[in-house]
XYZ file of C-alpha atoms in Angstrom:
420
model
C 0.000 0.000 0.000
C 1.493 3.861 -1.140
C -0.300 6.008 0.542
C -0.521 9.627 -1.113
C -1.417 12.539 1.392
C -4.289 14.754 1.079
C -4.680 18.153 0.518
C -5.001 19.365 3.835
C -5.623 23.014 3.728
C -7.719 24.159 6.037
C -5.307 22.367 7.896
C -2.106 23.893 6.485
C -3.855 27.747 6.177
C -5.734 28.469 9.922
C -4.624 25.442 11.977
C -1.179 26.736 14.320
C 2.160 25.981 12.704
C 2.926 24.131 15.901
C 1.138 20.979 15.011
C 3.159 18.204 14.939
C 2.047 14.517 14.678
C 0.134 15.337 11.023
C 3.285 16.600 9.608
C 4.579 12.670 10.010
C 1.081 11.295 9.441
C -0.375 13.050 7.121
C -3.798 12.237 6.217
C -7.279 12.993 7.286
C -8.404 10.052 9.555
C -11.972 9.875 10.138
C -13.130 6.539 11.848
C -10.929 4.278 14.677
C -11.889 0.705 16.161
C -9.832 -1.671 18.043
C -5.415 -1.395 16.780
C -7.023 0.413 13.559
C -7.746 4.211 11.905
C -9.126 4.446 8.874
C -9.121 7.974 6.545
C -10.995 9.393 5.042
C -10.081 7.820 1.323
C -10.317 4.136 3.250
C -6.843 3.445 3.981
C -6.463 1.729 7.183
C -3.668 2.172 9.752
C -2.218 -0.414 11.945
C -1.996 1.679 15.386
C 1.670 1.298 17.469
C 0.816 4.500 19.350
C -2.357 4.944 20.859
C -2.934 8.237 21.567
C 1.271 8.620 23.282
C -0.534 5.671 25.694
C -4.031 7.546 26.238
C -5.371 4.328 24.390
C -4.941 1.751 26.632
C -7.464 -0.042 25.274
C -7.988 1.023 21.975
C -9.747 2.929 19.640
C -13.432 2.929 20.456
C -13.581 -0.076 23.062
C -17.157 -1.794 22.467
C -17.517 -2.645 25.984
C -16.350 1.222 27.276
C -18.410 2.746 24.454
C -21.362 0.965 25.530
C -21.018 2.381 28.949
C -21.120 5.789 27.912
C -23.760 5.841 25.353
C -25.824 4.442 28.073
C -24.669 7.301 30.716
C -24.938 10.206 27.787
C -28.647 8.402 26.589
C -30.044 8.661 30.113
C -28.774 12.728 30.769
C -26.253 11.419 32.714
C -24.519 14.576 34.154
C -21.187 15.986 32.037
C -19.794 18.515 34.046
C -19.347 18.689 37.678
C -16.795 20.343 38.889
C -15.862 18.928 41.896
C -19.411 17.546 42.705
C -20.426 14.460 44.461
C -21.722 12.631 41.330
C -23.135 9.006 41.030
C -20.902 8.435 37.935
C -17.635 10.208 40.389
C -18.701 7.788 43.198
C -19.099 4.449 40.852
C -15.207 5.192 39.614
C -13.776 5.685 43.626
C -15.557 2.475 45.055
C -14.475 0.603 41.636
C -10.829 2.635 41.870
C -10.537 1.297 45.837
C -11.853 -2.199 44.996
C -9.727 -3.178 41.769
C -6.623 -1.032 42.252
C -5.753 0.195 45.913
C -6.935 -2.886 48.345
C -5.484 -4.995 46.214
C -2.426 -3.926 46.414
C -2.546 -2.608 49.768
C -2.075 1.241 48.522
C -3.540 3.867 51.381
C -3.668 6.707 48.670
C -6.241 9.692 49.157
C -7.372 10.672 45.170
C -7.428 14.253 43.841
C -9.290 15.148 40.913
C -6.505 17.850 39.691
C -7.901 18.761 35.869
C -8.184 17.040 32.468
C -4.027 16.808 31.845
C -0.904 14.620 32.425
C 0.535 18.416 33.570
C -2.357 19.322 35.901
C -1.797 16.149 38.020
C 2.310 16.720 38.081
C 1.568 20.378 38.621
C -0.469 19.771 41.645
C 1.780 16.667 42.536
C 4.930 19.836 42.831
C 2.847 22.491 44.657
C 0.996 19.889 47.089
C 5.237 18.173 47.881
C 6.594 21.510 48.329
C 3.367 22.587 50.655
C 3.807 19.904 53.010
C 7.849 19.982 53.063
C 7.967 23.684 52.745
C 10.993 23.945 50.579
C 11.018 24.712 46.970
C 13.451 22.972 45.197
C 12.477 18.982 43.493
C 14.995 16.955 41.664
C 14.283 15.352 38.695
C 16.241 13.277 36.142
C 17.969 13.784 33.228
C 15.781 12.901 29.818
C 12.696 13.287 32.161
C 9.465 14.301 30.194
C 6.658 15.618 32.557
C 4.606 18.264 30.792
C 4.514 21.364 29.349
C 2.985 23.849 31.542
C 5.986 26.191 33.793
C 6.140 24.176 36.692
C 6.343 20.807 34.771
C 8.612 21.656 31.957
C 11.118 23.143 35.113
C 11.595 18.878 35.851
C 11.627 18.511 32.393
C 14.721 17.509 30.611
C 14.660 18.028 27.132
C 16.192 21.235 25.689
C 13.748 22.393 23.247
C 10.666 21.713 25.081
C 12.310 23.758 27.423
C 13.365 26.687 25.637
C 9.163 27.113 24.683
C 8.671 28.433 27.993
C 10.177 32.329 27.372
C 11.325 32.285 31.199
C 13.660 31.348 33.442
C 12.360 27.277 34.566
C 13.783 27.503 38.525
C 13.477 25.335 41.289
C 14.030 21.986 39.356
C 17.329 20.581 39.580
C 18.597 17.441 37.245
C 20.538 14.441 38.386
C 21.501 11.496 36.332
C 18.947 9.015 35.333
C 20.120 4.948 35.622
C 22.539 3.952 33.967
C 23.568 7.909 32.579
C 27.299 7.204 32.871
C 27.013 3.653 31.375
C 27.301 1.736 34.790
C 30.933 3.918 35.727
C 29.641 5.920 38.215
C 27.926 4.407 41.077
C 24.120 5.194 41.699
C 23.460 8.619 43.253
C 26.969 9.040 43.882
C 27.005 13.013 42.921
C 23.072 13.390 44.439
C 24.070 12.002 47.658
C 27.369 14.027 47.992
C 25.451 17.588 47.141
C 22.728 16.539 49.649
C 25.273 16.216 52.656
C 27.660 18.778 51.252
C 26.820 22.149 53.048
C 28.767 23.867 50.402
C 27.210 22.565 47.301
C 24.785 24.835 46.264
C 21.636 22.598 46.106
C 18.718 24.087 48.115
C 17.343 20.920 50.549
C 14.848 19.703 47.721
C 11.089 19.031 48.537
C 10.635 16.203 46.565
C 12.451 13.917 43.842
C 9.837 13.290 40.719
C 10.867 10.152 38.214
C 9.492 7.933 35.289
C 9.825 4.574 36.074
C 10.407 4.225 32.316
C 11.079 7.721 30.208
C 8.570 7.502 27.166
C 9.829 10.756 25.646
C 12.966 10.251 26.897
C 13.895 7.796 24.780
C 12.497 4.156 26.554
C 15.182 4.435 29.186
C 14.024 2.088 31.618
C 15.352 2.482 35.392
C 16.212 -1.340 37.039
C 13.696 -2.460 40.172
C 17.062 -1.990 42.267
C 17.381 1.369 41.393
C 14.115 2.576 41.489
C 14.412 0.814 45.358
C 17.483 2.807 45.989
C 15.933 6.182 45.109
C 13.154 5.472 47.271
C 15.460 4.463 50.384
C 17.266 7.894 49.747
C 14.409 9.922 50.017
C 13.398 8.524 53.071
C 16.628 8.942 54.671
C 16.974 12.648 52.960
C 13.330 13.425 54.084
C 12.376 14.269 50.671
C 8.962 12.953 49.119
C 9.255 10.437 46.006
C 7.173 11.034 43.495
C 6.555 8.925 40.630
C 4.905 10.049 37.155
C 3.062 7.231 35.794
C 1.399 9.219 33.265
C 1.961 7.240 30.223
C 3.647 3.571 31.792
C 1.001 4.087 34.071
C -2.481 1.671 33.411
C -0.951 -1.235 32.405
C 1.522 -0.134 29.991
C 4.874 -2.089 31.782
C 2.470 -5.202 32.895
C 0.915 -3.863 36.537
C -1.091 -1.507 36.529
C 1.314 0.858 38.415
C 4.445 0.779 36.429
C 6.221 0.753 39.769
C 4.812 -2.465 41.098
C 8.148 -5.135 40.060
C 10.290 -2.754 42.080
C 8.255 -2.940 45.018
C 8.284 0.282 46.230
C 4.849 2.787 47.680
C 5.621 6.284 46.382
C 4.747 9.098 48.690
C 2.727 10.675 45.595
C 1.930 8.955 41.817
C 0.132 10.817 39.144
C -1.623 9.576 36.625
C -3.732 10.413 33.469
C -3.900 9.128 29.681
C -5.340 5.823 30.271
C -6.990 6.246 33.079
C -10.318 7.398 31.467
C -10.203 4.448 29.663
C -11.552 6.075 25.987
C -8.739 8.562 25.333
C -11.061 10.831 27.259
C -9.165 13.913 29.173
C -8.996 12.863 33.105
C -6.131 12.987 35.323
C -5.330 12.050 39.484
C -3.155 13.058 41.694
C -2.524 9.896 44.074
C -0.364 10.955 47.629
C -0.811 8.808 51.148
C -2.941 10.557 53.599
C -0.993 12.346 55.812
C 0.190 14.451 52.708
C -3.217 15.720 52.320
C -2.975 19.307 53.733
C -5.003 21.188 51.048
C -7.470 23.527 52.038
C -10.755 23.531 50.495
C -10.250 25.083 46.968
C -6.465 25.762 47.064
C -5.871 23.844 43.667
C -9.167 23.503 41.549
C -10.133 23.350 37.456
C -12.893 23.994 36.084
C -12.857 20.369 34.516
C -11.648 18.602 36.864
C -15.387 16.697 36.973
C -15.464 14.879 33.368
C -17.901 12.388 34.098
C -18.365 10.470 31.229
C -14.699 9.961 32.056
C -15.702 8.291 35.089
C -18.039 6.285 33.340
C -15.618 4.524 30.671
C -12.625 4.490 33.624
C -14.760 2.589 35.878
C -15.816 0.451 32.941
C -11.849 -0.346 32.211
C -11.241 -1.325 35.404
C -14.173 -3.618 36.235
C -13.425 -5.155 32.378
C -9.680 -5.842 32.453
C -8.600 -5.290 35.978
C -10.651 -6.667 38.419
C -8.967 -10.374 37.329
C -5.634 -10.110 36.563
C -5.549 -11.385 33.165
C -4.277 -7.812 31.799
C -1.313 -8.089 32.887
C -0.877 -11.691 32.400
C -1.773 -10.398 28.681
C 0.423 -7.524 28.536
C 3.866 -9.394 29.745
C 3.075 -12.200 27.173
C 2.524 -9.305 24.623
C 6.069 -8.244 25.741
C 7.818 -10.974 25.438
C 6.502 -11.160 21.146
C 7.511 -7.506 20.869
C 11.355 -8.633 22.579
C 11.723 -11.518 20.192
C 11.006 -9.793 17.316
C 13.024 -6.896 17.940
C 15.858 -9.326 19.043
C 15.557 -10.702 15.374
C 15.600 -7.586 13.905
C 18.445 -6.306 15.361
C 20.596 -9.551 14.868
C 20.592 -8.326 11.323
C 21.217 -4.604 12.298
C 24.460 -3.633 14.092
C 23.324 -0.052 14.874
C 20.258 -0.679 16.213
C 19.494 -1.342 20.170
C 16.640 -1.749 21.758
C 15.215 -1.973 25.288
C 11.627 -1.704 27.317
C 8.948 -3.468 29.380
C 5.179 -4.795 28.754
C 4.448 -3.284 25.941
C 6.562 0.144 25.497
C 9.751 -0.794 23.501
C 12.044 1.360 21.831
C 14.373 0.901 18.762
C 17.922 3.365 18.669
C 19.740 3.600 15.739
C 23.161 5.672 16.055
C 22.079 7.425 13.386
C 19.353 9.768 14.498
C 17.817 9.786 11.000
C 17.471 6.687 10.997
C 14.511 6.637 13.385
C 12.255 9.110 11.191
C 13.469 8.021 8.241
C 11.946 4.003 9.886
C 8.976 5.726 11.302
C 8.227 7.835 7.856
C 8.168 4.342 5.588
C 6.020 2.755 7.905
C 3.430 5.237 7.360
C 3.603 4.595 3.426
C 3.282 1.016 4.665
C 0.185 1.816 6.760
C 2.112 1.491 10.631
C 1.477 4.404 12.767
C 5.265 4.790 15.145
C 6.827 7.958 16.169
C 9.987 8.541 17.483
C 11.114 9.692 21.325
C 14.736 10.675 22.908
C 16.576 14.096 22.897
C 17.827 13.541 19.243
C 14.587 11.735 17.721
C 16.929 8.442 17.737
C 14.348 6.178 19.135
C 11.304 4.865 18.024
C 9.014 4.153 19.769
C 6.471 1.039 19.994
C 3.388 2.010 22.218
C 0.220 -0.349 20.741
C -2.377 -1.319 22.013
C -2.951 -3.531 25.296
C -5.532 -4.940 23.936
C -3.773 -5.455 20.174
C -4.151 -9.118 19.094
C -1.249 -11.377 18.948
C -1.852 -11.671 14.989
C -2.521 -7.500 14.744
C 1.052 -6.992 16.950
C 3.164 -9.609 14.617
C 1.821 -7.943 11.437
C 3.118 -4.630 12.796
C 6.149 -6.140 13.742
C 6.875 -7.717 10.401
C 5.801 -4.259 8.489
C 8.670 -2.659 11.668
C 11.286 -5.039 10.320
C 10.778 -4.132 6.421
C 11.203 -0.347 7.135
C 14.447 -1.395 8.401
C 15.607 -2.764 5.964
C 14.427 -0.838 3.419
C 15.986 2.557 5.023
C 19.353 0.630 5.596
């Protein structure tokens, strides 16, 4: 299949010249079911993105949609604010059933606003309330949003540079494995902490991905993750993990931070936690955090309760018996073969991941659009991640089909070779 790409001019003429996924996918898609878009001329897409993760389940879940058709068809309410709703209660007792007892997690929930950057937003201003110190730590390739206070523990130059101000009160340390294994774990963080002369303000809180998505699929080891939380305790900072996108179900459990057996002080989450790609974020922290006063962080959509509806649908479908993760690692484990075989017959390819988020680096940055660009002609929806777009990235489906993943996987191997 050679796809050729549309006029898009209303597109091209009023929409903002900082759209960005259409300029690698360009074509007008117009229906979505299951791993699959379809555009408007009938071309279908094979899906190994899903909405950067927000698509958990995929496009247009029959038993989600079902849900909210019924909610919307009986005047269900939409917008509530922060208002006791039946659709707000059904998701907490379903949340508390499937997720928290379960795992024994004592979190309090906050209902933050619609965005990945409204949780981590009121994730930073809720740690440095309760510590009362300003500074948090974050890690080098970290990705956490791209309002001020997120993109300040955000590592990645350009996104940076879009904010027109000074970023403060975020300081970077090295991510696992940064020096290649040479450098022992928190070596240089530990020696600033204790080191009255080293310029680092006593932080509040240390914020990390479990596994960077945009950072390139640098995945931190259970150890590590086990050290950092052993340091904060000791340091009396709060740990904070960002399980915005591996969040859900993406690494296998349905906290990303389950193998390494650690309880973060505070986790955020969003994407896939409405279930239907529907905007809905929360703000997870134990309950002695929980300081706020009445109104002191608030949105205006913080209440999307047809997002209720389809979350509380996910988690009673493919949560409440453990056969999603089951799913998920034995998803994994195709994805790791095949990428294994691939790069067997590519020297300058690497790969590395967990569940079902894998990435591909080439040492050639190129290389990764120049992958991700022929799959497109070839009807496989990838992007790229990392600093230098050297990675791309596999994020399908949970839900893909084991026939659906190895077709993608086959098409990934032919844009190899065909941009070698």
């Amino acid at each position: 299949m050679t796809i050729t790409p549309p006029a898009l001019s209303v597109f091209e003429t009023l929409e903002s010249e900082v759209r960005s996924y259409c300029r690698g996918w360009p074509a007008v898609f117009d229906r979505a079911q299951g791993a699959r878009l379809t555009d408007e001329d009938g071309h279908t897409y094979l899906d190994f993105f899903a909405g950067a993760g927000s698509l958990n389940y995929g496009h247009n879940n029959p038993v989600l949609k079902r849900a909210l058709i019924d909610y919307i068809e009986r005047d269900g309410i939409t917008h509530g604010l922060d208002m006791a709703t039946t659709a707000k209660r059904a998701f907490l007792e379903t949340f508390r059933h499937v997720i928290l007892r379960p795992r024994d997690l004592p979190y309090k929930v906050m209902f933050p606003g619609p965005t990945g950057t409204n949780a981590v937003e009121s994730a930073l201003k809720l740690a440095r309330k309760v510590k009362g110190r300003e500074s948090v730590v974050s890690f080098t390739n970290a990705f956490h949003g791209m309002s001020l206070g997120s993109l300040a523990v955000t590592g990645n130059a350009f996104k940076r540079a879009g904010a027109g101000i000074p970023l403060v009160h975020g300081t970077p340390m090295p991510f696992d494995n940064y020096f290649d294994g040479t450098v022992p774990d928190f070596l240089w963080f530990e020696r600033l902490l204790e080191d009255q002369g080293s310029g680092l303000n006593k932080p509040a809180a240390v914020i990390v991905e479990t596994v960077q998505g945009e950072g390139g699929i640098n995945v931190a080891r259970a150890e590590w993750l086990r050290a950092l939380q052993e340091l904060c305790h000791r340091q009396d900072m709060l740990l904070i993990v960002d399980d915005i996108q591996m969040g859900c179900g993406r690494t296998g459990g349905f906290f990303s931070f389950e193998e390494a057996g650690i309880v973060p002080d505070i986790v955020t989450l969003s994407k896939s936690i409405s279930g239907y790609g529907m905007p809905m974020s929360l703000c997870l922290f134990k309950p002695e955090l929980d300081i706020w006063e009445p109104g002191e962080h608030n949105g205006t959509f913080r209440g999307n309760n047809p997002a209720f509806v389809t979350a509380a649908a996910a988690l009673d479908a493919y949560w409440a018996d453990g056969q999603m993760e089951k799913q998920t690692q034995a998803r994994g484990e195709q994805v790791e073969q095949a990428l294994l075989a691939i790069c067997a017959e590519e020297p300058t390819a690497h790969f590395r991941g967990r569940g079902l988020v894998w990435g591909m680096e080439f040492e050639d940055p190129a290389r990764a659009s120049a992958v991700c660009a022929r799959a497109f002609q070839l009807g496989l929806l990838l992007e790229t991640s990392g600093p230098k777009s050297e990675v791309v990235k596999l994020l399908p489906p949970l839900t893909i089909t084991t026939e659906e993943l190895d077709e993608g996987l086959r098409t990934l191997a032919r844009c190899v070779r065909e941009t070698a």
